[in-house]
Amino acid sequence: MIILGISAYYHDSACCLIKNGEIISAIQEERLTRKKHDASFPIKSINLCLKEAKISHSEIDYVVFYDKPFLKFERLLETYFAFAPKGFKSFLSSMPIWLKEKLFQKKLIIKELKNAFGKKTVWNNKLLFTEHHLSHAASAFFSSPYDKAAILTMDGVGEWTTTSVAIGHNNKINILKEINFPHSLGLLYSAFTFFTGFKINSGEYKLMGLAPYGKPIYAQIIKDKLVNIKEDGSFKLNMNYFDYCTGTTMTNNKFNKLFDGPPRRPESKLTIREMNIAASIQYVIEEIIIKIVKSIKKETQLDSLCLAGGVALNCVANGKLIKEKIFKNIWIQPASGDAGGSLGAALATYYIMLNNRRVVTKNEDNMKGSYLGPSFKNNQIEKTLSNYKAKFLKLNKSEIIDNVAKDLVKGKAIGWMQGKMEFGPRALGARSIIADPRSPKMQKLLNLKVKFRESFRPFAPSILRENLKEWFEIDQDSPYMLLVANVINEKIIKTNDEDKKLIGIDKLNITRSEIPSVTHVDYSARIQTVHRETNPMYYDLISKFNNLTGCPMVINTSFNIRGEPIVCTPEDALKCFMGTDLDILVIENFYLKKNEQKNLSFTNYKELYELD
Amino acid sequence: MGFIIELIRFLKKRKKFWLLPIILILALFGSLLILAQGSVVAPFIYTIF
């Protein structure tokens, strides 16, 4: 039984292929088209998934789309109807695309498949649609290591649902309750993302990263005026302050008055106001999520909880959830955004609709470390490097590890490409930039000269699982970099009185711990635990670095620059390497030094990508 | 034709026949809009629409 899950047409198009319930391959279209958040039909991903799985299109049993267009259209019409005559302008701008394309999605998808694979296959009977939040719930539960668990999904909006609570048991999911549009945690967070001058759908991480620089002085205003939170965590937004139902922005003038002025202009200087706003909304979001989870625990009395939906990527809130110890076990889908909806759609069809048996392996999820994308053979890589006349060494695995560990100690920034590409927004050691976390200068250097991004943004550590407790206040697997925890006291460097007086971005200048480059201004870090079983090469590299330095972790940030999708192919990696201040590039067995590349030049690399 | 049958089934299942007049008017004005506009441009706001 071969099922292809698809997400497309809104943002983050992706495709996932499962065979008899096993996840074989999953790829986000942006990685192949090199267009961030690409929403187009994921035909390149589909072709690559089929190629990776060595399957012909004619062998596909079902193609499943991750949400239901008619239901979405219903929400659209009812929303406009409820607010009419307000919103007529927005109505006029959104209707044509619906009446011309989105409403006829079934036809559109069949047309795309026919264009790609010819007219022989009859797709009509193979094409199915699942509900958006069921797709998220299925992506979390059916990939998790639990036979029975509560499921919480939270995002911007799907068809109607913005938040859902369900129980998953074996091969079924039973939805218990939902919160509907326009009341949405995702849209609330996005409204503040917009207000603080970041781009919606990509700036949410920045808002989260900015929060520790500020104080939550607006939290009470948010709770008094914007969102009514009940004891069980259910919430209602006061739509008098938001514009997204009828207008063309997220917030309105009444909202501006609450937060001392208009929204920050994108790319203008960040002030303490934005930092305080970020801290405040983060505080409120965490309070709501913790209340919801406590109420789910009370209601279900289950031991395990699964999370998915874009809000589940808020790893600071996830870290607080772990600290609260409400559930014994928590598992979060690494591709929690809409790209992961493709995976959920396929799994929901396989288990719920087709009633297939589900086998759960205790303590082991089905995501294969989220290494579900394409990999490249040495001969392919060598051909690419030779075509570009790059100067390289071909080394065996242990030589690669020895060289790179020594380079890390010397303070080099390294582009690291090994094995299958990650599925989901995080780089997990397959397409990563790595460096020494002990260096106080590395955060600034990587942000400004390698990633070309804002200096306030923190970096994450990849740490050997067995050493986790010796460095951070957490003792739980976090293989997908979805949990935040504080550095333990013993590793913290005490700040002096002068340092304590610093505010805002100036806080960056303090060396706070033995691993300053991965310690955020509030002493927290977004942790990835590294396991030999899922990524042996990466594990061995960090072990070697640990042998040399006594530090069992490296800085891990995605292998890309600001606005660029994470690199996928050797060619992408080579271009990014040459276009930035990276010192070393490693692709499988190939080792390149920047200062030896005389024949290569990629100037103005950062101008190729629109700022995100 | 298949689309219209699916749409009617959907309205029946959701018990939302009251949306039908709106959809009909939309279909009428929508076709005019499309004709007038030529190409379709998605609104720039968050992709809820």
XYZ file of C-alpha atoms in Angstrom:
661
model
C 0.000 0.000 0.000
C 1.640 3.220 -1.189
C 0.226 6.579 -0.164
C 1.406 10.014 -1.195
C 0.563 12.912 1.131
C 0.589 16.438 -0.245
C 0.441 19.916 1.238
C 0.327 22.892 -1.108
C -1.243 26.159 -2.241
C -0.914 28.144 1.022
C 2.675 27.967 2.235
C 5.341 25.316 2.742
C 4.315 22.819 0.063
C 5.608 19.341 0.690
C 5.207 15.725 -0.219
C 5.535 12.548 1.817
C 5.513 8.947 0.668
C 4.571 6.077 2.965
C 4.715 2.382 2.127
C 2.688 -0.006 4.285
C 2.682 2.604 7.041
C 6.444 3.161 6.965
C 7.578 6.694 6.208
C 9.907 6.304 3.233
C 10.551 9.839 2.123
C 9.412 13.396 2.843
C 10.590 16.614 1.216
C 9.577 20.250 1.327
C 9.268 21.839 -2.104
C 11.237 24.982 -1.149
C 14.410 22.907 -0.806
C 14.204 21.967 -4.476
C 12.840 25.161 -6.027
C 15.117 27.308 -3.773
C 12.139 29.585 -3.033
C 11.502 30.004 0.702
C 8.047 28.810 1.836
C 7.200 27.866 -1.749
C 3.468 27.222 -1.988
C 3.345 25.775 -5.497
C 2.206 22.229 -6.238
C 5.119 20.061 -5.006
C 5.822 18.253 -8.226
C 9.610 18.262 -7.754
C 9.200 16.744 -4.285
C 6.769 14.145 -5.610
C 9.203 13.073 -8.311
C 12.061 12.924 -5.819
C 10.018 10.961 -3.254
C 9.158 8.404 -5.947
C 12.799 8.228 -7.021
C 14.059 7.794 -3.444
C 11.487 5.057 -2.824
C 12.209 3.473 -6.242
C 8.488 3.483 -7.009
C 6.649 4.338 -10.208
C 3.686 6.733 -10.145
C 1.432 3.921 -11.342
C 2.065 2.045 -8.081
C 0.570 4.825 -5.943
C -2.669 3.683 -4.302
C -3.810 7.025 -2.903
C -2.868 10.675 -3.138
C -4.092 12.617 -0.106
C -4.321 16.384 0.154
C -3.867 17.780 3.675
C -6.976 19.940 3.963
C -10.484 20.403 2.631
C -10.957 23.324 0.256
C -14.779 23.392 0.445
C -14.672 23.705 4.227
C -12.137 26.493 3.941
C -14.351 28.287 1.428
C -17.301 27.893 3.783
C -15.308 29.591 6.543
C -14.319 32.339 4.177
C -17.892 33.069 3.111
C -19.291 32.919 6.618
C -16.567 35.224 7.920
C -17.229 37.826 5.234
C -20.970 37.442 5.794
C -20.583 37.936 9.554
C -18.525 41.111 9.161
C -20.266 42.596 6.078
C -20.205 45.292 4.784
C -16.791 45.624 6.465
C -14.163 43.673 4.609
C -15.524 44.240 1.112
C -12.080 45.204 -0.188
C -10.496 42.065 1.215
C -13.421 40.059 -0.165
C -12.847 41.466 -3.628
C -9.163 40.614 -3.540
C -9.537 37.067 -2.235
C -12.547 35.886 -4.249
C -11.048 35.755 -7.752
C -8.326 33.286 -6.786
C -10.886 31.113 -5.043
C -13.367 31.187 -7.894
C -10.701 30.564 -10.455
C -8.417 28.084 -8.684
C -8.693 27.160 -5.036
C -12.320 26.036 -5.103
C -11.498 23.612 -7.897
C -8.518 22.118 -6.139
C -9.457 18.541 -6.944
C -9.427 19.332 -10.649
C -6.245 21.324 -10.253
C -4.378 18.522 -8.476
C -5.497 15.955 -11.062
C -4.331 18.305 -13.817
C -0.910 18.677 -12.179
C -0.553 14.919 -11.774
C -1.588 14.327 -15.392
C 0.877 16.935 -16.604
C 3.636 15.177 -14.698
C 2.791 11.536 -15.309
C 0.667 11.429 -18.456
C -3.018 10.735 -18.927
C -2.965 6.968 -18.466
C -3.463 6.833 -14.699
C -6.981 7.620 -13.451
C -6.330 9.846 -10.435
C -9.959 10.725 -9.726
C -10.618 7.676 -7.545
C -7.218 7.831 -5.902
C -7.450 11.418 -4.706
C -8.598 12.017 -1.115
C -8.772 15.002 1.226
C -8.261 15.039 5.003
C -9.082 17.834 7.414
C -6.210 20.167 8.234
C -6.104 19.563 11.985
C -6.675 15.843 11.604
C -3.597 15.864 9.358
C -1.609 17.614 12.102
C -2.958 15.276 14.795
C -2.161 12.200 12.676
C 1.356 13.476 11.929
C 1.979 13.719 15.667
C 0.261 10.601 16.980
C 0.940 8.005 14.280
C 4.639 8.957 14.212
C 4.950 8.881 17.992
C 6.128 5.977 20.163
C 2.758 5.800 21.975
C -0.153 3.401 21.589
C -2.469 5.749 23.440
C -1.989 9.473 23.911
C -3.706 12.815 24.139
C -3.089 15.028 21.097
C -3.015 18.812 21.028
C -2.799 20.689 17.733
C -2.409 24.465 17.566
C -1.770 26.632 14.521
C -2.943 29.739 12.633
C -5.993 28.212 11.028
C -6.931 25.266 8.863
C -10.472 25.110 7.582
C -12.265 26.310 10.727
C -10.196 24.788 13.498
C -7.302 26.630 15.110
C -6.817 24.437 18.186
C -7.915 20.845 18.696
C -7.745 18.259 21.437
C -7.998 14.575 20.563
C -7.242 11.130 21.891
C -5.241 8.739 19.771
C -5.573 5.049 20.479
C -3.858 2.469 18.330
C -4.969 3.236 14.763
C -7.740 5.727 15.531
C -7.995 9.382 16.486
C -11.038 10.734 18.268
C -11.343 14.522 18.295
C -12.730 15.728 21.635
C -12.971 19.461 21.179
C -11.900 22.343 19.001
C -11.524 26.109 19.024
C -12.520 27.753 15.762
C -11.458 30.732 13.666
C -11.019 33.661 14.307
C -9.874 32.693 17.814
C -6.391 31.389 17.205
C -3.124 31.163 19.128
C -1.172 31.027 15.878
C -2.836 34.154 14.516
C -2.430 35.940 17.867
C 1.310 35.223 17.758
C 1.444 36.169 14.074
C -0.314 39.473 14.844
C 2.542 40.327 17.217
C 5.084 39.068 14.673
C 3.637 41.557 12.197
C 3.451 44.321 14.812
C 7.104 43.948 15.777
C 8.120 44.290 12.123
C 8.829 40.667 11.230
C 7.395 38.657 8.378
C 4.435 36.449 9.162
C 5.150 32.736 8.714
C 8.887 33.136 9.163
C 9.377 35.860 11.769
C 7.689 33.924 14.583
C 11.037 32.343 15.496
C 12.593 35.794 15.636
C 9.872 37.047 17.967
C 10.489 34.051 20.214
C 14.254 34.690 20.122
C 13.722 38.369 20.911
C 11.544 37.698 23.968
C 14.374 37.096 26.494
C 15.782 40.589 25.815
C 12.632 42.211 27.185
C 10.296 42.146 30.167
C 6.657 41.038 29.937
C 5.313 44.457 30.901
C 2.430 44.250 28.410
C 1.267 40.784 29.472
C -1.560 42.088 31.650
C -2.754 44.416 28.873
C -2.827 41.484 26.458
C -4.855 39.438 28.916
C -7.180 42.303 29.827
C -7.860 43.599 26.337
C -6.899 41.103 23.634
C -7.525 37.583 24.831
C -9.959 36.220 27.347
C -8.401 33.104 28.883
C -10.562 30.619 30.789
C -9.292 28.318 33.523
C -9.233 25.311 31.142
C -7.065 27.265 28.696
C -9.829 27.885 26.169
C -9.602 31.442 24.906
C -11.398 34.067 22.899
C -9.765 36.955 21.059
C -11.285 40.419 21.152
C -11.652 41.034 17.429
C -12.006 44.807 17.941
C -8.192 44.913 18.017
C -7.422 42.706 15.024
C -7.803 43.349 11.332
C -7.233 39.918 9.808
C -10.881 38.930 9.335
C -11.717 41.778 7.041
C -8.666 43.922 6.409
C -5.327 43.595 4.745
C -3.161 43.720 7.873
C -3.148 41.750 11.125
C -3.763 44.551 13.628
C -5.555 47.921 13.685
C -5.256 51.391 15.227
C -6.870 50.325 18.499
C -4.130 47.703 18.806
C -1.470 50.379 18.172
C -2.802 52.484 21.041
C -2.417 49.578 23.452
C 1.251 49.163 22.578
C 2.399 52.770 22.490
C 2.497 53.447 18.782
C 2.337 52.003 15.293
C 3.932 48.710 14.210
C 7.721 48.696 13.808
C 8.800 49.199 10.217
C 10.463 46.029 8.851
C 14.290 46.158 9.049
C 14.261 49.339 11.173
C 16.145 49.381 14.496
C 14.759 47.133 17.207
C 13.917 49.041 20.365
C 13.221 47.981 23.917
C 9.476 48.335 23.135
C 9.580 45.437 20.648
C 11.599 43.373 23.124
C 9.049 43.968 25.864
C 6.186 43.178 23.491
C 7.908 39.931 22.437
C 8.451 38.958 26.090
C 4.818 39.746 26.877
C 3.187 37.714 24.105
C 5.548 34.816 24.763
C 4.534 34.914 28.433
C 0.815 34.890 27.570
C 1.136 32.120 24.979
C 2.985 29.945 27.489
C 0.307 30.587 30.117
C -2.456 29.555 27.695
C -0.654 26.429 26.502
C 0.123 25.291 30.043
C -3.522 25.799 31.057
C -4.757 23.835 28.019
C -2.345 20.981 28.727
C -3.290 20.863 32.432
C -6.952 20.663 31.459
C -6.230 17.866 28.928
C -4.412 15.931 31.626
C -7.314 16.387 34.045
C -9.811 15.263 31.447
C -7.970 12.315 29.908
C -5.713 11.103 32.745
C -3.334 9.757 30.081
C 0.451 9.540 30.501
C 1.478 10.776 27.053
C 0.855 13.874 24.981
C 1.571 14.521 21.280
C 1.868 18.011 19.856
C 1.693 19.380 16.313
C 0.692 22.519 14.403
C 2.858 25.596 13.892
C 2.525 26.729 17.532
C 4.147 23.447 18.630
C 7.364 24.793 17.075
C 7.505 27.329 19.911
C 10.264 25.432 21.677
C 10.396 27.862 24.595
C 6.790 27.015 25.457
C 7.568 23.320 24.904
C 10.468 23.570 27.365
C 8.136 25.102 29.970
C 5.680 22.238 29.394
C 8.405 19.702 30.102
C 9.422 21.613 33.240
C 5.838 21.615 34.513
C 5.791 17.782 34.319
C 2.077 17.691 33.537
C 2.419 14.636 31.301
C 4.922 11.860 31.890
C 5.838 11.778 28.176
C 5.618 14.457 25.490
C 6.366 13.907 21.813
C 6.386 16.750 19.298
C 6.220 16.263 15.553
C 9.430 17.806 14.087
C 7.583 18.911 10.947
C 4.806 20.554 12.928
C 4.064 23.231 10.351
C 1.963 22.780 7.250
C 4.692 20.808 5.456
C 4.166 18.072 8.036
C 0.473 18.074 7.106
C 1.426 16.008 4.063
C 2.803 13.311 6.353
C -0.290 13.404 8.570
C -2.638 13.201 5.581
C -0.924 10.037 4.357
C -0.822 8.427 7.810
C -4.453 9.324 8.579
C -5.543 7.608 5.380
C -3.463 4.502 6.053
C -4.615 4.003 9.638
C -7.998 5.685 10.079
C -9.625 5.248 6.666
C -8.044 1.963 5.616
C -8.049 0.561 9.164
C -4.541 -0.884 8.931
C -2.887 -2.394 11.979
C -0.466 -0.135 13.840
C 2.626 -1.528 15.523
C 4.234 0.728 18.107
C 7.864 0.342 19.114
C 8.339 1.497 22.688
C 10.639 4.516 23.098
C 11.177 4.743 19.352
C 9.249 7.019 17.010
C 8.753 6.397 13.289
C 10.476 9.526 12.021
C 13.921 7.997 11.416
C 15.488 11.040 13.076
C 13.528 13.141 10.541
C 16.258 12.302 7.987
C 13.685 11.662 5.260
C 14.990 13.694 2.329
C 17.421 12.919 -0.474
C 21.059 11.903 -0.039
C 23.877 11.997 -2.586
C 26.471 9.444 -3.599
C 30.187 10.213 -3.714
C 30.336 9.993 -7.499
C 27.554 12.560 -7.867
C 29.295 14.899 -5.424
C 32.674 14.493 -7.094
C 31.132 15.307 -10.460
C 29.548 18.502 -9.117
C 32.756 19.634 -7.417
C 34.809 18.918 -10.528
C 32.348 20.779 -12.754
C 32.883 23.861 -10.611
C 36.657 23.263 -10.608
C 36.646 23.162 -6.814
C 39.745 21.991 -4.993
C 38.929 19.174 -2.624
C 40.268 16.190 -0.729
C 38.542 12.839 -0.693
C 38.944 11.359 2.781
C 37.574 8.375 4.638
C 35.018 8.867 7.418
C 37.501 8.817 10.286
C 39.791 11.304 8.509
C 36.799 13.590 7.961
C 35.931 13.402 11.649
C 39.540 14.028 12.743
C 39.975 17.002 10.420
C 36.653 18.634 11.219
C 37.032 18.204 14.994
C 40.440 19.912 14.798
C 38.996 22.677 12.607
C 36.256 23.252 15.163
C 38.866 23.653 17.909
C 40.689 26.192 15.721
C 37.500 28.290 15.582
C 36.537 27.509 12.004
C 32.943 27.759 10.741
C 32.040 24.580 8.891
C 29.373 23.683 6.351
C 28.388 20.102 7.140
C 26.375 18.033 4.658
C 25.946 14.335 5.397
C 23.337 11.723 4.513
C 19.635 12.279 4.031
C 18.258 15.799 4.306
C 16.035 16.678 7.273
C 12.253 17.030 6.950
C 10.929 19.972 8.964
C 12.271 23.448 9.593
C 15.283 22.473 11.742
C 18.729 21.394 10.550
C 19.690 18.381 12.627
C 23.231 17.602 11.536
C 22.583 16.595 7.938
C 22.537 20.116 6.421
C 24.076 22.202 9.211
C 26.632 24.890 9.847
C 28.657 23.864 12.880
C 31.176 25.659 15.070
C 32.747 25.753 18.541
C 30.191 26.839 21.198
C 32.939 27.825 23.675
C 33.968 30.810 21.560
C 32.455 34.107 22.823
C 32.742 35.661 19.356
C 31.150 32.881 17.362
C 27.513 34.005 17.710
C 28.241 37.450 16.264
C 30.496 36.025 13.564
C 27.987 33.428 12.390
C 25.046 35.836 12.490
C 26.699 38.698 10.643
C 29.286 37.146 8.344
C 27.945 33.691 7.605
C 24.174 33.834 7.941
C 23.803 37.582 7.201
C 21.031 37.791 9.772
C 20.056 39.869 12.800
C 22.694 39.931 15.558
C 20.228 39.212 18.381
C 19.363 35.735 17.135
C 20.605 32.840 19.256
C 22.217 29.580 18.159
C 21.447 26.091 19.302
C 23.719 23.338 20.599
C 23.814 19.739 19.343
C 24.867 17.742 22.384
C 25.569 14.061 22.952
C 22.514 12.643 24.710
C 24.473 11.025 27.525
C 26.116 14.344 28.474
C 22.911 16.383 28.493
C 22.390 16.490 32.264
C 25.951 17.690 32.863
C 25.240 20.900 30.950
C 21.502 21.651 30.910
C 18.568 21.524 33.318
C 16.817 18.793 31.383
C 17.092 15.044 31.088
C 14.855 14.187 28.172
C 15.567 13.296 24.545
C 15.212 16.300 22.252
C 16.389 14.908 18.907
C 14.396 17.452 16.891
C 15.592 20.625 18.635
C 12.134 21.380 19.955
C 12.856 21.914 23.635
C 14.497 24.813 25.439
C 16.229 24.441 28.804
C 18.622 26.477 30.945
C 22.356 25.923 31.281
C 23.081 24.443 34.735
C 24.456 26.741 37.436
C 27.904 25.113 37.498
C 28.519 26.129 33.878
C 27.295 29.689 34.285
C 29.791 32.551 34.592
C 28.647 35.105 37.171
C 28.031 38.568 35.764
C 29.310 41.692 37.477
C 27.190 44.670 38.548
C 28.063 46.649 35.426
C 26.931 43.803 33.194
C 23.675 43.469 35.078
C 22.788 47.056 34.190
C 22.888 46.353 30.447
C 19.568 46.297 28.620
C 18.319 45.200 25.209
C 20.807 44.097 22.552
C 23.738 45.187 24.764
C 23.081 42.069 26.840
C 24.723 40.157 23.990
C 28.138 41.428 25.012
C 28.216 39.432 28.237
C 29.940 36.038 28.393
C 27.383 34.131 30.422
C 28.568 30.553 30.477
C 31.301 28.159 29.424
C 29.380 27.813 26.150
C 28.545 31.468 25.427
C 27.724 31.031 21.739
C 24.754 28.791 22.532
C 23.641 30.477 25.761
C 20.836 32.947 25.190
C 20.567 36.119 27.274
C 18.223 34.359 29.733
C 20.707 31.433 30.116
C 18.531 29.177 27.958
C 19.418 27.060 24.936
C 17.363 25.296 22.275
C 18.688 21.807 22.554
C 19.220 19.019 20.051
C 20.268 15.731 21.613
C 22.401 13.640 19.275
C 21.962 9.863 19.199
C 24.259 7.306 17.613
C 21.266 5.315 16.317
C 19.906 8.089 14.107
C 23.029 10.012 13.040
C 26.255 8.039 13.734
C 28.543 10.336 11.748
C 27.398 13.460 13.588
C 27.567 11.588 16.882
C 31.153 10.496 16.209
C 32.189 14.012 15.221
C 30.842 15.536 18.456
C 32.438 12.693 20.451
C 35.795 13.490 18.846
C 35.348 17.195 19.593
C 34.506 16.212 23.174
C 37.714 14.158 23.403
C 39.745 17.159 22.278
C 38.033 19.804 24.392
C 35.863 18.246 27.099
C 32.873 19.952 25.494
C 30.315 17.399 24.204
C 28.478 19.762 21.888
C 28.784 21.946 18.803
C 26.869 24.969 17.579
C 24.299 23.787 15.055
C 22.524 26.197 12.747
C 20.853 25.543 9.437
C 23.088 25.471 6.356
C 21.711 28.528 4.571
C 21.723 32.307 4.722
C 18.872 34.582 5.681
C 15.914 34.109 3.323
C 17.408 31.036 1.657
C 15.904 27.542 2.017
C 18.299 25.104 3.723
C 20.730 23.622 1.173
C 19.677 20.339 -0.380
C 22.170 19.316 -3.061
C 25.985 19.389 -3.197
C 25.679 22.294 -5.635
C 23.553 24.310 -3.171
C 26.083 23.567 -0.424
C 29.033 24.617 -2.579
C 27.363 27.875 -3.606
C 26.442 28.758 -0.015
C 29.983 27.875 1.125
C 31.534 30.159 -1.470
C 28.991 32.947 -0.972
C 29.599 33.250 2.770
C 32.457 33.417 5.277
C 32.378 29.673 5.946
C 35.931 28.277 6.291
C 35.434 24.580 5.573
C 32.910 22.548 3.612
C 32.326 18.845 4.101
C 30.024 16.898 1.796
C 30.013 13.196 2.652
C 33.687 12.167 2.061
C 34.754 15.426 0.433
C 36.637 18.096 2.335
C 37.129 21.636 1.016
C 39.032 24.596 2.442
C 37.874 28.084 1.493
C 41.382 29.512 1.163
C 42.257 26.874 -1.446
C 39.388 27.730 -3.792
C 41.049 29.999 -6.330
C 38.851 29.040 -9.275
C 35.530 29.564 -7.582
C 33.638 32.760 -6.958
C 30.028 33.437 -6.021
C 29.762 37.158 -5.396
C 26.707 38.932 -3.998
C 25.310 35.628 -2.792
C 23.136 37.217 -0.137
C 21.406 39.381 -2.733
C 19.984 36.289 -4.390
C 17.483 35.830 -1.582
C 14.725 38.101 -0.375
C 15.018 38.896 3.342
C 12.666 36.836 5.507
C -20.861 18.856 -13.430
C -18.959 16.673 -10.954
C -17.977 19.817 -9.090
C -21.590 20.992 -8.708
C -22.693 17.591 -7.408
C -19.841 17.602 -4.896
C -20.713 21.123 -3.813
C -24.378 20.221 -3.256
C -23.380 17.098 -1.321
C -21.097 19.216 0.818
C -23.824 21.799 1.571
C -26.240 18.985 2.438
C -23.805 17.278 4.774
C -22.872 20.522 6.487
C -26.540 21.647 6.544
C -25.463 24.926 5.007
C -27.938 25.405 2.162
C -28.289 29.002 3.256
C -24.891 29.579 1.659
C -26.254 28.602 -1.759
C -27.646 32.048 -2.751
C -24.345 33.644 -1.769
C -22.445 31.109 -3.835
C -24.702 31.707 -6.845
C -24.257 35.467 -6.649
C -20.557 34.956 -6.192
C -20.368 32.710 -9.207
C -22.022 35.451 -11.235
C -19.957 38.345 -9.936
C -16.901 36.161 -9.719
C -16.947 35.408 -13.390
C -17.247 39.141 -14.073
C -14.352 39.855 -11.735
C -12.187 37.261 -13.397
C -13.059 38.545 -16.836
C -12.305 42.091 -15.769
C -9.087 41.209 -14.014
C -7.493 38.827 -16.454
C -4.950 37.388 -14.052
C -5.406 36.301 -10.495
C -3.345 37.778 -7.688
C -3.550 36.395 -4.157
C -3.955 38.917 -1.360
C -0.657 39.555 0.400
C -2.019 39.070 3.896
C -1.483 35.923 5.960
C -2.519 32.933 3.922
C -5.749 32.321 5.831
C -7.486 33.263 2.630
